[in-house]
Coordinates of C-alpha atoms in Angstrom, one line a residue:
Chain S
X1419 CA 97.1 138.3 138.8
X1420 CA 96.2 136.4 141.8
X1421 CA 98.0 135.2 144.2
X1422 CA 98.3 131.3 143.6
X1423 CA 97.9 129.6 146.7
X1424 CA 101.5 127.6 146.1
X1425 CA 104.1 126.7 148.2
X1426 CA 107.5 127.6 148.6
X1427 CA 110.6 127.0 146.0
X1428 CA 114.2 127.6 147.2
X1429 CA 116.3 127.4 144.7
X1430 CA 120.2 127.3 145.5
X1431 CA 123.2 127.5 143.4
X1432 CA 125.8 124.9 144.6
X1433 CA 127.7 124.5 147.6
X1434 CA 125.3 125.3 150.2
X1435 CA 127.2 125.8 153.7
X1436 CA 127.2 122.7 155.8
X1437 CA 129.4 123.6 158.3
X1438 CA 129.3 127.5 158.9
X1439 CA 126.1 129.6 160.0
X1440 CA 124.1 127.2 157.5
X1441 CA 122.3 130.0 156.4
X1442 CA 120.1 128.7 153.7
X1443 CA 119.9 125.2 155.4
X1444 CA 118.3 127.1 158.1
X1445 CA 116.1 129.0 155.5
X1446 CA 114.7 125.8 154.5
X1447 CA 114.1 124.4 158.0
X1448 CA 112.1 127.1 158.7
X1449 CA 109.4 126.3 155.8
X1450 CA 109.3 123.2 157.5
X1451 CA 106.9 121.9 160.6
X1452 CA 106.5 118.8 160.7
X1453 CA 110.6 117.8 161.3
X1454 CA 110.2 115.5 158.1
X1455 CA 112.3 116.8 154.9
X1456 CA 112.6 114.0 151.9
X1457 CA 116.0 114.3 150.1
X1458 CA 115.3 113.6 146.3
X1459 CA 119.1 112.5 145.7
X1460 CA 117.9 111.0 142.1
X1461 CA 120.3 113.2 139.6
X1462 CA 123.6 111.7 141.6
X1463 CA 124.8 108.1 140.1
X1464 CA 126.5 107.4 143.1
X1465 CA 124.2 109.3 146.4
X1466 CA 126.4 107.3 148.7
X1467 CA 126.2 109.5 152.0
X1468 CA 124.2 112.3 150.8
X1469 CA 121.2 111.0 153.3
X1470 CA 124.1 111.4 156.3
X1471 CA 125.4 114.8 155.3
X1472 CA 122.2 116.3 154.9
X1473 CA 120.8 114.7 158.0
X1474 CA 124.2 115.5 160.0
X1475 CA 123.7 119.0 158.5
X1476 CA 119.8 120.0 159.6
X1477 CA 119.8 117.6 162.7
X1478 CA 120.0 121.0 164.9
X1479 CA 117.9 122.7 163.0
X1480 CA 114.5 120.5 163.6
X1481 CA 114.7 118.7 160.6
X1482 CA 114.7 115.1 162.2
X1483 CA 112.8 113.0 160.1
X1484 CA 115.0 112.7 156.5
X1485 CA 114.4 109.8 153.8
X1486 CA 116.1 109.3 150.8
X1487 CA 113.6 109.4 147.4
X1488 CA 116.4 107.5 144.8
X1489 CA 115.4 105.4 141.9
X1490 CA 118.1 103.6 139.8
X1491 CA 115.4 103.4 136.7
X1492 CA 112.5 105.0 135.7
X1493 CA 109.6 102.2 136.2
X1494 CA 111.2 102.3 140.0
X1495 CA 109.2 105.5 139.7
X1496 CA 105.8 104.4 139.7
X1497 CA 106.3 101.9 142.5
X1498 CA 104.0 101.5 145.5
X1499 CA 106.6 101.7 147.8
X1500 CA 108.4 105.0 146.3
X1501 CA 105.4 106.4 146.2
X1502 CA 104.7 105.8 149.9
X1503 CA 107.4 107.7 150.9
X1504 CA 106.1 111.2 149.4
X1505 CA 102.8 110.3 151.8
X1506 CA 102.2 113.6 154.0
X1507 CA 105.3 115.1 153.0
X1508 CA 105.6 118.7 152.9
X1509 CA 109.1 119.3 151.7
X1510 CA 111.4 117.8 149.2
X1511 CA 115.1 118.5 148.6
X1512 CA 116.8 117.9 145.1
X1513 CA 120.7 117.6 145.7
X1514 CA 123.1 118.1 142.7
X1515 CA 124.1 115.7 140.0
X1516 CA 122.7 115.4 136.8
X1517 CA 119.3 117.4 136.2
X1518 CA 118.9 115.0 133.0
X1519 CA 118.5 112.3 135.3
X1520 CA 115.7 114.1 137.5
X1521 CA 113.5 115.0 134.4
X1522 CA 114.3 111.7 132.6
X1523 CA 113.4 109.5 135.8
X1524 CA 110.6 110.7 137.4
X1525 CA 109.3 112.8 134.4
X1526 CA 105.9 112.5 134.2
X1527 CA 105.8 109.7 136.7
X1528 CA 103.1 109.8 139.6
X1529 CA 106.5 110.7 141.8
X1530 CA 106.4 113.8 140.0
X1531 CA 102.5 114.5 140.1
X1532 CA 103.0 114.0 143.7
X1533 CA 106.0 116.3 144.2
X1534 CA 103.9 119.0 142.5
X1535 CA 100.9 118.5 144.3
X1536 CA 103.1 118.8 147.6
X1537 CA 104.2 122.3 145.9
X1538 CA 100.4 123.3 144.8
X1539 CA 99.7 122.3 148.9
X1540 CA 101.7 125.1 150.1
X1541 CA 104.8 122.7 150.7
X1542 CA 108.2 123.6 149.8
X1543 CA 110.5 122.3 146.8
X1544 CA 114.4 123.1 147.2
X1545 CA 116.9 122.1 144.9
X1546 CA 120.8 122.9 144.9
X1547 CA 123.0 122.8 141.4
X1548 CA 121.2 120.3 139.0
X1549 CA 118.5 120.3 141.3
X1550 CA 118.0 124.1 140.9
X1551 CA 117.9 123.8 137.2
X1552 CA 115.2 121.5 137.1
X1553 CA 112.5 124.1 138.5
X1554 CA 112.1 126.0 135.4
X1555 CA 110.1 124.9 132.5
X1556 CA 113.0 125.0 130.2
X1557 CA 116.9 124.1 131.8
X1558 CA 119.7 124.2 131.1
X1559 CA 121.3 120.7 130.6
X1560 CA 125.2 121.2 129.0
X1561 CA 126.9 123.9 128.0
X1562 CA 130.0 125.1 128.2
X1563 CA 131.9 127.5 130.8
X1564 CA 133.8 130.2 130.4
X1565 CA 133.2 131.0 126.9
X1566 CA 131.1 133.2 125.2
X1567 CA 127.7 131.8 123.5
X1568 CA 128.5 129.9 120.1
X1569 CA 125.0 130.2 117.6
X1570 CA 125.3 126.4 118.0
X1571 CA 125.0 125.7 121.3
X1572 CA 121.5 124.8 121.8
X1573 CA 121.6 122.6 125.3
X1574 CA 118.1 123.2 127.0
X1575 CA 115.8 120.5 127.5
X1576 CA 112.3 120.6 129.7
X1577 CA 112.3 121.1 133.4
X1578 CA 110.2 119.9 136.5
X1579 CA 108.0 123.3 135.2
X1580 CA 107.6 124.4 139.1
X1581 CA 109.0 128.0 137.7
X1582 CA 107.6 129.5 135.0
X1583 CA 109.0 131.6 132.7
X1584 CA 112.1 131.2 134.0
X1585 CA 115.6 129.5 133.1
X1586 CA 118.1 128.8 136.2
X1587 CA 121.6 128.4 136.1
X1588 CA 123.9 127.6 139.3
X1589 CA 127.5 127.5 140.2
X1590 CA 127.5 130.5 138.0
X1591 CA 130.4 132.9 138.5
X1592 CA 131.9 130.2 140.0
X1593 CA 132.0 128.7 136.4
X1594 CA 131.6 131.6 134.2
X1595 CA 128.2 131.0 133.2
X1596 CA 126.9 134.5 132.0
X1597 CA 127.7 133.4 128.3
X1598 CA 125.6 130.4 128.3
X1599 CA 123.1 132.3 130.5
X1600 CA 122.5 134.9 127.8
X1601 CA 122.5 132.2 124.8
X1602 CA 119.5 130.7 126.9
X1603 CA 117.3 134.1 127.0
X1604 CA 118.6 135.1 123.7
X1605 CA 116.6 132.6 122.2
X1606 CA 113.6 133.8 123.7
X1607 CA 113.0 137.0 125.7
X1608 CA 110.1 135.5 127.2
X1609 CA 112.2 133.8 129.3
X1610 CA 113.9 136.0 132.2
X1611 CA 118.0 134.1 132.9
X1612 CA 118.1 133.7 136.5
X1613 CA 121.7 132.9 137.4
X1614 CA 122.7 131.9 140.8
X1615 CA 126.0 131.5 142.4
X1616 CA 127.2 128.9 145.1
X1617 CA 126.0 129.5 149.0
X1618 CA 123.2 131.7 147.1
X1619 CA 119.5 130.9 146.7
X1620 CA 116.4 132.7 145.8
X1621 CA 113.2 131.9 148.1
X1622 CA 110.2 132.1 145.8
X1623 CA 106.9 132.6 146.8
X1624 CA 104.0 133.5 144.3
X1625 CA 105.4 135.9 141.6
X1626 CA 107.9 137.2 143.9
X1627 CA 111.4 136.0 145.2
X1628 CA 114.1 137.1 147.9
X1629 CA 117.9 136.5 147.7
X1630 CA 119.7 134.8 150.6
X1631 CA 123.6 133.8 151.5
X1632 CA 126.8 135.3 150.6
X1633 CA 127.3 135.4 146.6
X1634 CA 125.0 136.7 144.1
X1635 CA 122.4 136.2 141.8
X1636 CA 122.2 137.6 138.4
X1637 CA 118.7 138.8 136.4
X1638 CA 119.4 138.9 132.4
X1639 CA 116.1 140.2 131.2
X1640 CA 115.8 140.1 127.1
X1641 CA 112.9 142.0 127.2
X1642 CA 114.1 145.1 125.7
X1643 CA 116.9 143.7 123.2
X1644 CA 117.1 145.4 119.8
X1645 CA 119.1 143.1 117.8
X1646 CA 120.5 139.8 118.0
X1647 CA 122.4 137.2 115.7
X1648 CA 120.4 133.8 117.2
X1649 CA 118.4 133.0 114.4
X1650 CA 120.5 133.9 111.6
X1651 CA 124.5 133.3 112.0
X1652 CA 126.3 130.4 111.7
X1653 CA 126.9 127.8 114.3
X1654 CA 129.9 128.7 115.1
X1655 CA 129.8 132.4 115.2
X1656 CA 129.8 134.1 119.0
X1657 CA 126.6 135.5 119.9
X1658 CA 125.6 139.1 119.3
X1659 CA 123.0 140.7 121.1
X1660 CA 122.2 144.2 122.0
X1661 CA 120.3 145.9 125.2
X1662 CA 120.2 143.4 127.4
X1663 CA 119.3 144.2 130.9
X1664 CA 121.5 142.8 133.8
X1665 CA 120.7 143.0 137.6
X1666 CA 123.1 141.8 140.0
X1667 CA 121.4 141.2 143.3
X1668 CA 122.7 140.1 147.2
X1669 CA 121.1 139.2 150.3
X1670 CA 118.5 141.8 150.9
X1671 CA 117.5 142.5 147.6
X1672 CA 113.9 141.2 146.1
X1673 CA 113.1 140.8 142.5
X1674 CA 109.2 140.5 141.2
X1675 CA 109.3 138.1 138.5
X1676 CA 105.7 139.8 136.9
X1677 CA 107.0 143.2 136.6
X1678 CA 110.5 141.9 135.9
X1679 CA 111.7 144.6 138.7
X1680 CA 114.3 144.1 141.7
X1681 CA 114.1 145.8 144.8
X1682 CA 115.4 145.7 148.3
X1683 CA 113.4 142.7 149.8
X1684 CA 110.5 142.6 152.0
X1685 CA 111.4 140.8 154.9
X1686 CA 110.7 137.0 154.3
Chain Q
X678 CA 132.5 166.2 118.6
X679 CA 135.1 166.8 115.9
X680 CA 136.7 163.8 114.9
X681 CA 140.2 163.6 116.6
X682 CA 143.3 163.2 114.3
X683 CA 144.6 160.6 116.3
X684 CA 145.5 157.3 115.4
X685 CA 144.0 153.9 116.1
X686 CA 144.1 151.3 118.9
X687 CA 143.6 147.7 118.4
X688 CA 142.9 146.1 122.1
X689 CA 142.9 142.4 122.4
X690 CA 141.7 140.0 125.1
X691 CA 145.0 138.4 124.6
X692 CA 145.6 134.7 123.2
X693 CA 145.1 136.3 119.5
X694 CA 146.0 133.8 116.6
X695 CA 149.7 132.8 115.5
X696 CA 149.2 130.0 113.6
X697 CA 146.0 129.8 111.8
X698 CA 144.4 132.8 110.2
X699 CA 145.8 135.5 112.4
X700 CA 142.4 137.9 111.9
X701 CA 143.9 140.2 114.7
X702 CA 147.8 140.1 113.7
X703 CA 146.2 140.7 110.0
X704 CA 144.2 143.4 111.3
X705 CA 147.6 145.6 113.4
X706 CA 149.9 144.5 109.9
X707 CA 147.3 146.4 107.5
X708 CA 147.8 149.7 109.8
X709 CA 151.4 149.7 109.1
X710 CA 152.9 150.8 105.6
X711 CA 156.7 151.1 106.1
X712 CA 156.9 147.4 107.6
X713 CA 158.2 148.8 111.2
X714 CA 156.7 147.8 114.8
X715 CA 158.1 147.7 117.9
X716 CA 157.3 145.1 120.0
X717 CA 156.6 147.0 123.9
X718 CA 157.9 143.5 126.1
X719 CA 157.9 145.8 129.7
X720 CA 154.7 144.2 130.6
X721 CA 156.8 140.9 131.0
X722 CA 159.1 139.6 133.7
X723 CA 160.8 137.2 131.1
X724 CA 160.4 138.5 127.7
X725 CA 162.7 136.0 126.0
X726 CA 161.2 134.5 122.3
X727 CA 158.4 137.2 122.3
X728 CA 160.5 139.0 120.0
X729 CA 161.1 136.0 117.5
X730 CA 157.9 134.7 117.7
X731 CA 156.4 138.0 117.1
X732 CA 158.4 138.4 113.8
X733 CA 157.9 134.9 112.6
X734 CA 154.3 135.5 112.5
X735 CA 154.3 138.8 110.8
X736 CA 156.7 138.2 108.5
X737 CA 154.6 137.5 105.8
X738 CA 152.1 140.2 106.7
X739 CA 154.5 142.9 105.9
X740 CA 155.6 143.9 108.8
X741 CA 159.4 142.6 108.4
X742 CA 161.5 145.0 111.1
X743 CA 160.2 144.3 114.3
X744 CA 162.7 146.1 117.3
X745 CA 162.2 145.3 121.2
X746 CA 161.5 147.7 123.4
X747 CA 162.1 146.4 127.1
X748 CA 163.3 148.1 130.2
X749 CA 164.2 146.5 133.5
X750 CA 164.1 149.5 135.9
X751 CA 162.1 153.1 135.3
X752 CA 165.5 154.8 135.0
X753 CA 166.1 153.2 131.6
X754 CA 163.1 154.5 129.7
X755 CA 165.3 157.9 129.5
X756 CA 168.2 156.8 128.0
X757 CA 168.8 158.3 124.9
X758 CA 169.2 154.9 123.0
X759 CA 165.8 153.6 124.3
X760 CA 164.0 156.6 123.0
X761 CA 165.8 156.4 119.7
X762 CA 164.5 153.2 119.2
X763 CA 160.5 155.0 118.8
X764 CA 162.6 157.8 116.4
X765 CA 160.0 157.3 113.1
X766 CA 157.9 154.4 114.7
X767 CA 154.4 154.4 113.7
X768 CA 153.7 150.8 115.6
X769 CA 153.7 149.9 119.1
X770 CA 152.7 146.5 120.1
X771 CA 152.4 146.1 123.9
X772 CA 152.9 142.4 124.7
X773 CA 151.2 140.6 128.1
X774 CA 152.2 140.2 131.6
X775 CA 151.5 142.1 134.2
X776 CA 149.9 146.1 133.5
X777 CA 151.5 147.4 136.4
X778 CA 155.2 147.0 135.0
X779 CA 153.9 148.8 132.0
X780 CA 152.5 151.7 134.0
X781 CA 155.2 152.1 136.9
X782 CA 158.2 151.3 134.6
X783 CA 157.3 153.8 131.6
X784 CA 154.4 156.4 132.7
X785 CA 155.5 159.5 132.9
X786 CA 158.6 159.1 131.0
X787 CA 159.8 160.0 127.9
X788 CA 159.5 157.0 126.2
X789 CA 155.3 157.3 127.6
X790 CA 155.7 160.6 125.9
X791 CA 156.7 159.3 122.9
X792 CA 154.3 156.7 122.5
X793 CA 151.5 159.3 123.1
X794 CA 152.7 161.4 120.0
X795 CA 152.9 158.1 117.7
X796 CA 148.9 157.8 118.9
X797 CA 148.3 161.7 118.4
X798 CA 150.2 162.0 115.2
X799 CA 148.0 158.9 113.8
X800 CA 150.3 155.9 114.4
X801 CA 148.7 152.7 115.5
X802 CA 149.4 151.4 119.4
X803 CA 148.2 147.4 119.7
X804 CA 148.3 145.3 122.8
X805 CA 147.2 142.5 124.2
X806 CA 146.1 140.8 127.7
X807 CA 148.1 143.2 129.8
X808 CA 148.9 145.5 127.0
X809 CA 145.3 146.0 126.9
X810 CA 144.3 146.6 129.9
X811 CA 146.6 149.6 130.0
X812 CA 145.1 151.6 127.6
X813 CA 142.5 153.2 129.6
X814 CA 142.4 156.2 131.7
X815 CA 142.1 153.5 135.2
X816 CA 142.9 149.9 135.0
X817 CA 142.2 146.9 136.5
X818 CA 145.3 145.4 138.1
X819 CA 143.8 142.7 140.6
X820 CA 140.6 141.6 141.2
X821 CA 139.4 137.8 141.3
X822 CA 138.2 136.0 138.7
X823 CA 135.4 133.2 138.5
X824 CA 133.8 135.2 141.3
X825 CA 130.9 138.0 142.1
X826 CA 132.2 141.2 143.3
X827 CA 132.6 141.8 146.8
X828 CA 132.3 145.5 147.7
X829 CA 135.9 145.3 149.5
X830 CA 137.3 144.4 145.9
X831 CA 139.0 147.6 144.9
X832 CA 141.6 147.3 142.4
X833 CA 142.1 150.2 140.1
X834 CA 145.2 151.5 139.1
X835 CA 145.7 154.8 136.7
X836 CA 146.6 153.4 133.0
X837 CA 148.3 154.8 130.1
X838 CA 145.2 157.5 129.2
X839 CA 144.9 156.4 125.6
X840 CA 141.1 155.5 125.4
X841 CA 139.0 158.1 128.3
X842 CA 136.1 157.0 130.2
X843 CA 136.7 153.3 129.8
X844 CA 137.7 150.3 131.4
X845 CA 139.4 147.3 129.8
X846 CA 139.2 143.6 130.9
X847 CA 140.7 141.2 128.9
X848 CA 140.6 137.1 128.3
X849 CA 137.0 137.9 129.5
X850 CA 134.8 135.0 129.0
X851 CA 137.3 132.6 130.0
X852 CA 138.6 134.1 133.0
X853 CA 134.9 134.2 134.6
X854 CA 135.6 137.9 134.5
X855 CA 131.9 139.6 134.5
X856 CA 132.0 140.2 138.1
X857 CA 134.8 141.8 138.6
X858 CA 133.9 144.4 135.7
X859 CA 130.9 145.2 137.0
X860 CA 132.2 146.1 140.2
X861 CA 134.3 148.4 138.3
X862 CA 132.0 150.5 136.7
X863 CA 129.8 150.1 139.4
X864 CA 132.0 152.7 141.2
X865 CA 131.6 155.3 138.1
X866 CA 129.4 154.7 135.6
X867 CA 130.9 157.5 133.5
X868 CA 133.6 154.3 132.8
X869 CA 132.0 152.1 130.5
X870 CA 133.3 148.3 130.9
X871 CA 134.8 146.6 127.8
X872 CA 135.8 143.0 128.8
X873 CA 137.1 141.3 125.9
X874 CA 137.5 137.6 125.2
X875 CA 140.6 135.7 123.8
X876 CA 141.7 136.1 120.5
X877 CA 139.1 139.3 119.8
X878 CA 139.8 142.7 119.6
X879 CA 138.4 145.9 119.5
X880 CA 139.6 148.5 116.5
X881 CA 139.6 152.2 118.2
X882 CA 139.3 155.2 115.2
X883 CA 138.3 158.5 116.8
X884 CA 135.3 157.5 118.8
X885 CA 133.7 154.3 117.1
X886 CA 135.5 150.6 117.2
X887 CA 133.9 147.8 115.4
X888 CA 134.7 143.8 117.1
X889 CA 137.2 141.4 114.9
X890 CA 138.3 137.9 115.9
X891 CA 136.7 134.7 117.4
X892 CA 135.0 135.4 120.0
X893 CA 132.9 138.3 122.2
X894 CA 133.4 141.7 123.5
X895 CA 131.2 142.7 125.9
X896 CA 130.0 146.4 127.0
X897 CA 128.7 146.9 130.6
X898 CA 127.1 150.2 130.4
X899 CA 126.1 151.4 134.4
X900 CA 124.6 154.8 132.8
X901 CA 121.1 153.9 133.3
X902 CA 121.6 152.5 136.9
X903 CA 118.8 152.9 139.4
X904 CA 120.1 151.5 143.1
X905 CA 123.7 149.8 144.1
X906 CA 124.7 149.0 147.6
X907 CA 128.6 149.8 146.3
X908 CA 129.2 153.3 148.7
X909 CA 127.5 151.5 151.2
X910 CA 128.0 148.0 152.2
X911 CA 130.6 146.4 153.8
X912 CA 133.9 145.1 152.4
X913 CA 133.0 141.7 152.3
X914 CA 129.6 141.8 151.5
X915 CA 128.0 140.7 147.4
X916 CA 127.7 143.9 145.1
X917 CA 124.0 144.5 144.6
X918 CA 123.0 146.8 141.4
X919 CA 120.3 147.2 138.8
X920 CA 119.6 148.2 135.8
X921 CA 122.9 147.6 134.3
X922 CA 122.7 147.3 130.1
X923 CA 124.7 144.8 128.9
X924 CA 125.9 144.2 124.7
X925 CA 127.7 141.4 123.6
X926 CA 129.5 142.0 120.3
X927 CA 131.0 139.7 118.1
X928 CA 132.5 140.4 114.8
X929 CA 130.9 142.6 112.1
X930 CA 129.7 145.3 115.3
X931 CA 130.7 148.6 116.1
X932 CA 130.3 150.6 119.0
X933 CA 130.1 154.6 119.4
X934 CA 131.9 155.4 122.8
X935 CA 130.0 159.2 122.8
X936 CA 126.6 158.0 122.1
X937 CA 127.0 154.7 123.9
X938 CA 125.1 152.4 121.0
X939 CA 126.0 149.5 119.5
X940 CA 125.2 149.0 115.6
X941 CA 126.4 146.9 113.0
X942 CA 129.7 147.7 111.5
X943 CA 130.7 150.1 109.0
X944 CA 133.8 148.1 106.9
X945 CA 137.0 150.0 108.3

């Protein structure tokens, strides 16, 4: 496959340092040029001081320039004015909250087009928590934590679709997540469970990704499972599924999302 | 192999039923024909009412003449009167708290001895939560939960020797409690990792058990691993491993510990 001429995702798991070495704040500075960073603060219902903390946060770090991209209802999103905002923008931060709110507000909204075509540009998308789990096609949207994966517990809806293939989950030993994680791939092997846990983010770039900060990030690959329960047991039976394939990888590690295989990484 | 003559072990991620259909309590009561058990409280720094609730469950399950077996210091568990109470017990339940009482306060001592020989001579030996966790050759005494596992995180202590080449974890999904199993087969993968979730067990018959109860058991098999930074890394730095194969089990599977393979249950 070719390499697609695309941009940058980082994709971080909660939690991101503010006030220590900042390491993946610094990570996403330096995809950036220009100074200008727009902080998409859309799945929060109250983003009260996010703009200050962020700003406060990357003011050292060349990232001057930071507007807020919030919008209280969905036809906010096809506004002029919101729109003007995205204009020769490069990079574009999702903060936490709710990811339902991201896809359900600027779904299919020219905000969205443009926030892709900033991606397809060569720009860079980050997102931390729900704003990580709105990169894949398919997310994650409920849930539960710390429990194994109930038959039942469908809770996936569609993504921004900036990650193929893919289904994220964040905060994730933080809040016991691997249950929910494996229900998600479980359903279909196609998609490889990408788990990340807080101060943690991948760097993606083409079909390949790095790992940065201090926790970890877990790979549950489906591909080679040789029985599992999903389509037939009731819904409130616990999931059974054999052969899965589980990589835990740190900071320094490298995964290549074609071949499905982790490796130290190349230096980013 | 030959198939051993010993007994059976019924391991339980603690929290089993006591009020609804008790699967698990069900499960130890139909391993015991004379109506005897004795209920192991050493695990506990206040044992009171384990006893009577303990008997008022199983009473109508058969097993009517439940004894407590407790001792406060190691030099009790060889007094004659102690041991007599094991003097034609085919049933030890080990009750929850904390694994290192069990181990410091009773291995190596005659009353250890004696439970051994109830196991070899084809008695049953439950426990739960803590009482679980000992049954293994090494046992996880510490070890954070709701967390990834830190290379530093070493927290093995030698168990009661009952099941070989395993490690038990125990209320598993709940805890968060992925991480730090991993870590701890990541230091041997000739220990295969059996977390266990709340009110689930495993049923132990020469070298097969099959999954009862509500919710998962999972098996962390590091057998096939191909890289981990464990021997290497420093204390505090993320665990980074691949190619770990991961089952989750739920009732109706079995497991053969030789051949490492999950399958669907044979009825036991």
């Amino acid at each position: 496959m070719a390499q697609r001429k695309q941009g940058t995702l980082i994709i971080i798991g909660g939690h991101e340092d503010h006030e220590g070495d900042r390491e993946i704040l610094k990570e996403v500075a330096s995809h950036i040029s220009d100074g200008r960073l727009v902080l998409a603060t859309v799945a929060s219902h109250e983003p009260d001081g996010y703009l200050e903390r962020y700003q406060a946060s990357f003011a050292d770090l060349g990232v001057t320039e930071i507007s807020e991209l919030y919008v209280e209802e969905r036809d906010e999103a096809a506004k002029e004015e919101k729109l003007a905002g995205l204009d020769d923008v490069n990079a574009v931060f999702f903060s936490g909250g709710d990811q339902l709110r991201i896809t359900s507000l600027i779904g299919d909204t020219p905000i969205y087009q443009r926030i892709h075509e900033i991606f397809q540009g060569g720009g860079v998308i980050a997102g931390t928590s729900a704003g990580a789990s709105v990169m894949s096609d398919t997310m994650l949207v409920r849930g539960s934590n710390q429990t194994s994966f109930r038959i039942g517990d469908l809770s996936m809806a569609p993504g921004l679709g900036l990650l193929p293939n893919a289904i994220i989950d964040q905060h994730f030993a933080e809040r016991g997540r691997i249950g929910r994680l494996i229900g998600a791939v479980s359903q279909n092997p196609r998609v490889l469970g990408i788990g990340i846990d807080e101060d943690t983010a991948i760097v993606v770039q083409g079909t390949r990704f790095r790992v940065i900060g201090s926790g970890a990030v877990y790979l549950v690959d489906a591909g080679a499972v040789s029985h599992s329960n999903i389509a037939e047991a009731a819904a409130d039976e616990a999931l059974s599924i054999y052969d899965l394939t589980l990589h835990v990888l740190s900071a320094g590690d490298g995964f290549d999302l074609e071949t499905r295989r982790p490796s130290r990484a190349e230096p980013g």
